[in-house]
Amino acid sequence: MKRRMSVRVAAVCPLALLALPLLGTAALGSGPAAAESYVIENARLVTVSGPAIEKGSIVIVDGKIAAVGATVTAPAGAKRIDGTGLSVYPGMIDAASRLGLVEVGSIAATNDASEIGDIKPQLRAFESFNPANEFIPMARINGITTAVSTPGGGLIAGQVVVADLDGYSIEQMAIRPSAAMALSFPSGVGGESFDFATFSVKRSSDSDARKAREKRLDDLAGLFDRARSYAKAVKARASDPTLPPLEEDLGLAALEPVLSGQLPLFVAANDFRDVKRAVEFCEKQNVKMILRSDASFGPFDLAAVASFLKEKKIAVIFGPMYTLPSDEDDRYDMPQQAPGALARAGVPFAFASEDSAMAKDLPYQAAMAVAYGGLSKDDAIRALTLWPATIWGVADRIGSLEVGKQANLFVTNGDPLEPRTDVKYLFIRGRNIPLVSRQTQLYDAYKSRVP
Amino acid sequence: MIRLRPLRAGLRLRANSIVAVAALAALAAPALAQKPASREILIRNATVMTVTKGVIENGSVLIRDGKIADVGTSVKASADATVIDAAGKFVTPGVIDCHSHIAVDGSVNEGSFSVTSMVRIADVIDSSDSGIVIGLSGGVTMANVLHGSANAIGGQNAVIKMKPNRPAGELIYGNAPPGIKFALGENPKRSNFQANPARYPRTRMGVENVIRDAFTRARDYREVWARYNADVKAGKKRVAVPRRDLELEPLVEVLEGKRLVHSHCYRADEILMLIRVARDFNFRIATFQHVLEGYKVAPEILASGAGASTFQDFGGYKIEAFDATPYNTAMLWKAGILVSLNSDDGERQRRLNTDAARAVRYGGVPEDEALKMITINPAKQLGIDRWVGSLERGKDADVVIWSAHPLSSYAVAEKVYVDGNLEFDRAVAIRDAEARRAESKRLVEQEKADKSAKPNPDAPRTAPAPRHGLHHDDACEGGGE
């Protein structure tokens, strides 16, 4: 085991190892230095973890939240920001994103999210994350401070990275270099799909799709069995060096944390029939599961979907909310109903853009679940902050305005889910990030064109 | 493989199953009355945003015979008027989407030739497309339904009223002057699509040449007809009648100012290119569509007399959209250009109101001006502002009742009238959907119980039509829209 792990780190993170001496004491995920202290005074503090403080102050020291309350003590020399009439929120988290992975969607050369091949558990979004992605600053301007960037393509696409959206390298930005294994659950629901290989529409019946799905799941179960055997063999060899050496298999090795329960499967499934089958599969395999859904569960009562997910303790990542019902006979706002239904049932969920260029729209997507689906505004904010932090296992560091957490927060002149609201300041790990993007730079360059 | 839709979608698509036949019978009755119960509908106690004549608090809008009969604070209705108390609500004119591809039966691209001015969207309007209802649910009452952007010169447009499930002819708005789609850049170049066989053009030079060549031919064609008509008028005998050319006729109409040009474009250079071609042939461009780099050449667009219909805040998906900025709208507006916001997409269409809100945030467009960009401005661009686009006496009764300020994320269209008919009612839409589901469930149960029916779940089904309304600029059907 020890040997395997060390081999894996050396094989997969050569950059991290090389970078360590250069970065000095900077450990993984420490971020650029945040030398300055700040105090934002007389603002409305939406702590999320507790009730909002209508008029209070928040102190930022060494990149962390040092104090939150109606009356606080700021260190001498802290920069003062007058928060009168402004509100402070914890930074929003894009709970499934392509930020850092995709630049120009139509140009394959700039797409590092989707690798070819079907089974690729060894791939890590961490490895192709571009800190200079142009859409990161655009997302920040709307209050997004963290993204869960997710690879795509094939049955097992690889591992997702949880990254703060500020830093010179992914080593600095990552909070969790590997937070889950992305699995695109095979659908057992028939329908139409466009096959690029033959450039034609393919149709299948439900029972054909079901058969095909079960075949795929048999293969997947077989793969998991092999990975378990492999882990056993690695362990045996580690404790008994007289055993013959084992041929290293990066793919099987990467599945070990999933099968040992350290890493959840991030399972994309939409139709409720597929969701149920996915939960059943994960239960049988004894692996943790986070559901990834476009909120179109198919022709089922959302209350039934919600109570099932509640019973099975499955958290859901919803995205994008810019979705139409999968069935024309359904109510026109069916996908926007789902988050509210889950909130009422007490199922944890979070919002996701599932995009790079459109990641910035995350708060407005969440607003649709409020407008159409009866989700409370408070729950919408939770599903953008503390809930994704909890689901992704980083709530000890981000997700709320609490003393000791990273100072990932933003300051607005109103409701951040309203498109007319402006973000005035944004901090990531205590750094006051300039609210500049390619879009604002283009504005500045052309707004006074002469002649 | 890209998943398009499940097979079971839409009971209407399962015409050869027992369930579907029964369900169709059950659901055949239209959800909403086709005609208002009374000649008059009075919406009162609302914040009435007229768009052209200010905002009226505690105002009323009176609809009579499909037209707006009165707007104000002391509006008198007849005793039998249907009265709707809209206290706490906001009333606006219907949203007009200046670039849409909903309600089209089949592909929006006749992608064979680079000039397809002979084809007409009006011939393929499908009023059963669910995209119409989705649009209505966002307060949209009219759409400029355009041919796709696969061709430098695409097909003829259709300006429609959002009237679901009516005979197609009833949707087409007769007051609208005819228009035509042009397209510049990556899509007519087929940069992002498989073009088999390869097709000219492949460069922006080629796109310019295709358009210039077409208008050169159109000018010659007009000349041939002018000579013929002059000869006939002069009483000349034995004059050969020129052969009609359905490709060039619409372009002659463009030259004569009778047909509006709506040109898809992104980059500043191609915008200037089309302005040069238009100047050389002396025609006006009605709108530059998308026009994401319009802000770079705002003075030139203004001088050309063209309008701009843009995405408020959508870009980055291809290299010609990489310099998109949400400040584009404000910069074009400040330059004095007539600006509208469009969707190009069956989903985005229902949230054009919040797109307008973003124009306020990015560059400080005033709220009333932002609202114009989805109502009266597109009406002007389409040449129909005498009849629609604002709440004014005598105009078509295209009216939306919103639950909140229409520039708010939380605003939901509750009731939408088109020509005075209630075409969308949120409460009814929800109730009907629930009834459809209950009925579907009941029929499935009945089918299960009826052993003699021996239903075969795998019986071949009618292939469903491709889903419309989902397209955006480059989405699907190998097109580019």
JSON list of C-alpha atoms in Angstrom, two decimals, chain A residues 138-205:
[
{"chain": "A", "resi": 138, "resn": "MET", "atom": "CA", "xyz": [-15.76, 36.71, -15.30]},
{"chain": "A", "resi": 139, "resn": "ALA", "atom": "CA", "xyz": [-17.13, 34.19, -12.80]},
{"chain": "A", "resi": 140, "resn": "ARG", "atom": "CA", "xyz": [-15.46, 36.03, -9.92]},
{"chain": "A", "resi": 141, "resn": "ILE", "atom": "CA", "xyz": [-17.17, 39.27, -10.88]},
{"chain": "A", "resi": 142, "resn": "ASN", "atom": "CA", "xyz": [-20.48, 37.56, -10.11]},
{"chain": "A", "resi": 143, "resn": "GLY", "atom": "CA", "xyz": [-19.35, 36.30, -6.70]},
{"chain": "A", "resi": 144, "resn": "ILE", "atom": "CA", "xyz": [-18.00, 32.85, -7.56]},
{"chain": "A", "resi": 145, "resn": "THR", "atom": "CA", "xyz": [-14.82, 32.06, -5.64]},
{"chain": "A", "resi": 146, "resn": "THR", "atom": "CA", "xyz": [-14.51, 28.28, -6.02]},
{"chain": "A", "resi": 147, "resn": "ALA", "atom": "CA", "xyz": [-15.18, 25.74, -8.76]},
{"chain": "A", "resi": 148, "resn": "VAL", "atom": "CA", "xyz": [-15.47, 22.00, -8.81]},
{"chain": "A", "resi": 149, "resn": "SER", "atom": "CA", "xyz": [-14.01, 21.39, -12.24]},
{"chain": "A", "resi": 150, "resn": "THR", "atom": "CA", "xyz": [-15.08, 18.14, -13.72]},
{"chain": "A", "resi": 151, "resn": "PRO", "atom": "CA", "xyz": [-13.78, 16.09, -16.63]},
{"chain": "A", "resi": 152, "resn": "GLY", "atom": "CA", "xyz": [-16.21, 14.60, -19.13]},
{"chain": "A", "resi": 153, "resn": "GLY", "atom": "CA", "xyz": [-16.45, 11.98, -21.85]},
{"chain": "A", "resi": 154, "resn": "GLY", "atom": "CA", "xyz": [-16.80, 8.22, -21.70]},
{"chain": "A", "resi": 155, "resn": "LEU", "atom": "CA", "xyz": [-18.15, 6.08, -18.89]},
{"chain": "A", "resi": 156, "resn": "ILE", "atom": "CA", "xyz": [-15.52, 7.04, -16.28]},
{"chain": "A", "resi": 157, "resn": "ALA", "atom": "CA", "xyz": [-14.17, 10.46, -17.17]},
{"chain": "A", "resi": 158, "resn": "GLY", "atom": "CA", "xyz": [-11.71, 10.93, -14.31]},
{"chain": "A", "resi": 159, "resn": "GLN", "atom": "CA", "xyz": [-11.34, 12.87, -11.09]},
{"chain": "A", "resi": 160, "resn": "VAL", "atom": "CA", "xyz": [-12.77, 16.26, -10.21]},
{"chain": "A", "resi": 161, "resn": "VAL", "atom": "CA", "xyz": [-10.77, 19.05, -8.58]},
{"chain": "A", "resi": 162, "resn": "VAL", "atom": "CA", "xyz": [-12.06, 21.57, -6.06]},
{"chain": "A", "resi": 163, "resn": "ALA", "atom": "CA", "xyz": [-10.19, 24.80, -6.71]},
{"chain": "A", "resi": 164, "resn": "ASP", "atom": "CA", "xyz": [-10.30, 28.34, -5.44]},
{"chain": "A", "resi": 165, "resn": "LEU", "atom": "CA", "xyz": [-10.40, 30.75, -8.36]},
{"chain": "A", "resi": 166, "resn": "ASP", "atom": "CA", "xyz": [-7.24, 32.67, -7.59]},
{"chain": "A", "resi": 167, "resn": "GLY", "atom": "CA", "xyz": [-3.65, 31.64, -7.92]},
{"chain": "A", "resi": 168, "resn": "TYR", "atom": "CA", "xyz": [-0.70, 31.20, -10.21]},
{"chain": "A", "resi": 169, "resn": "SER", "atom": "CA", "xyz": [-0.94, 27.44, -10.35]},
{"chain": "A", "resi": 170, "resn": "ILE", "atom": "CA", "xyz": [-3.38, 24.68, -9.60]},
{"chain": "A", "resi": 171, "resn": "GLU", "atom": "CA", "xyz": [-1.08, 23.62, -6.76]},
{"chain": "A", "resi": 172, "resn": "GLN", "atom": "CA", "xyz": [-1.90, 26.91, -5.10]},
{"chain": "A", "resi": 173, "resn": "MET", "atom": "CA", "xyz": [-5.57, 26.92, -6.05]},
{"chain": "A", "resi": 174, "resn": "ALA", "atom": "CA", "xyz": [-6.67, 23.37, -5.33]},
{"chain": "A", "resi": 175, "resn": "ILE", "atom": "CA", "xyz": [-8.48, 22.73, -2.06]},
{"chain": "A", "resi": 176, "resn": "ARG", "atom": "CA", "xyz": [-8.98, 19.07, -2.96]},
{"chain": "A", "resi": 177, "resn": "PRO", "atom": "CA", "xyz": [-6.92, 17.89, -5.95]},
{"chain": "A", "resi": 178, "resn": "SER", "atom": "CA", "xyz": [-9.20, 14.91, -6.21]},
{"chain": "A", "resi": 179, "resn": "ALA", "atom": "CA", "xyz": [-12.67, 15.10, -4.71]},
{"chain": "A", "resi": 180, "resn": "ALA", "atom": "CA", "xyz": [-14.66, 12.51, -6.66]},
{"chain": "A", "resi": 181, "resn": "MET", "atom": "CA", "xyz": [-14.63, 10.15, -9.61]},
{"chain": "A", "resi": 182, "resn": "ALA", "atom": "CA", "xyz": [-16.89, 11.26, -12.47]},
{"chain": "A", "resi": 183, "resn": "LEU", "atom": "CA", "xyz": [-19.11, 8.53, -13.86]},
{"chain": "A", "resi": 184, "resn": "SER", "atom": "CA", "xyz": [-21.61, 9.02, -16.66]},
{"chain": "A", "resi": 185, "resn": "PHE", "atom": "CA", "xyz": [-24.26, 6.49, -15.75]},
{"chain": "A", "resi": 186, "resn": "PRO", "atom": "CA", "xyz": [-25.45, 4.53, -18.77]},
{"chain": "A", "resi": 187, "resn": "SER", "atom": "CA", "xyz": [-29.10, 5.30, -19.44]},
{"chain": "A", "resi": 188, "resn": "GLY", "atom": "CA", "xyz": [-31.69, 2.58, -19.54]},
{"chain": "A", "resi": 189, "resn": "VAL", "atom": "CA", "xyz": [-34.24, 4.92, -21.06]},
{"chain": "A", "resi": 190, "resn": "GLY", "atom": "CA", "xyz": [-34.69, 4.74, -24.80]},
{"chain": "A", "resi": 191, "resn": "GLY", "atom": "CA", "xyz": [-34.71, 7.76, -27.00]},
{"chain": "A", "resi": 192, "resn": "GLU", "atom": "CA", "xyz": [-32.93, 9.63, -29.68]},
{"chain": "A", "resi": 193, "resn": "SER", "atom": "CA", "xyz": [-29.31, 10.45, -29.78]},
{"chain": "A", "resi": 194, "resn": "PHE", "atom": "CA", "xyz": [-27.13, 12.00, -32.39]},
{"chain": "A", "resi": 195, "resn": "ASP", "atom": "CA", "xyz": [-24.26, 9.79, -33.45]},
{"chain": "A", "resi": 196, "resn": "PHE", "atom": "CA", "xyz": [-21.41, 11.88, -34.80]},
{"chain": "A", "resi": 197, "resn": "ALA", "atom": "CA", "xyz": [-19.67, 8.79, -36.18]},
{"chain": "A", "resi": 198, "resn": "THR", "atom": "CA", "xyz": [-22.45, 8.19, -38.68]},
{"chain": "A", "resi": 199, "resn": "PHE", "atom": "CA", "xyz": [-23.85, 11.73, -38.50]},
{"chain": "A", "resi": 200, "resn": "SER", "atom": "CA", "xyz": [-27.32, 10.40, -37.99]},
{"chain": "A", "resi": 201, "resn": "VAL", "atom": "CA", "xyz": [-30.01, 10.17, -35.35]},
{"chain": "A", "resi": 202, "resn": "LYS", "atom": "CA", "xyz": [-30.18, 6.82, -33.58]},
{"chain": "A", "resi": 203, "resn": "ARG", "atom": "CA", "xyz": [-33.31, 5.61, -31.85]},
{"chain": "A", "resi": 204, "resn": "SER", "atom": "CA", "xyz": [-33.72, 2.94, -29.25]},
{"chain": "A", "resi": 205, "resn": "SER", "atom": "CA", "xyz": [-36.62, 1.51, -27.24]}
]
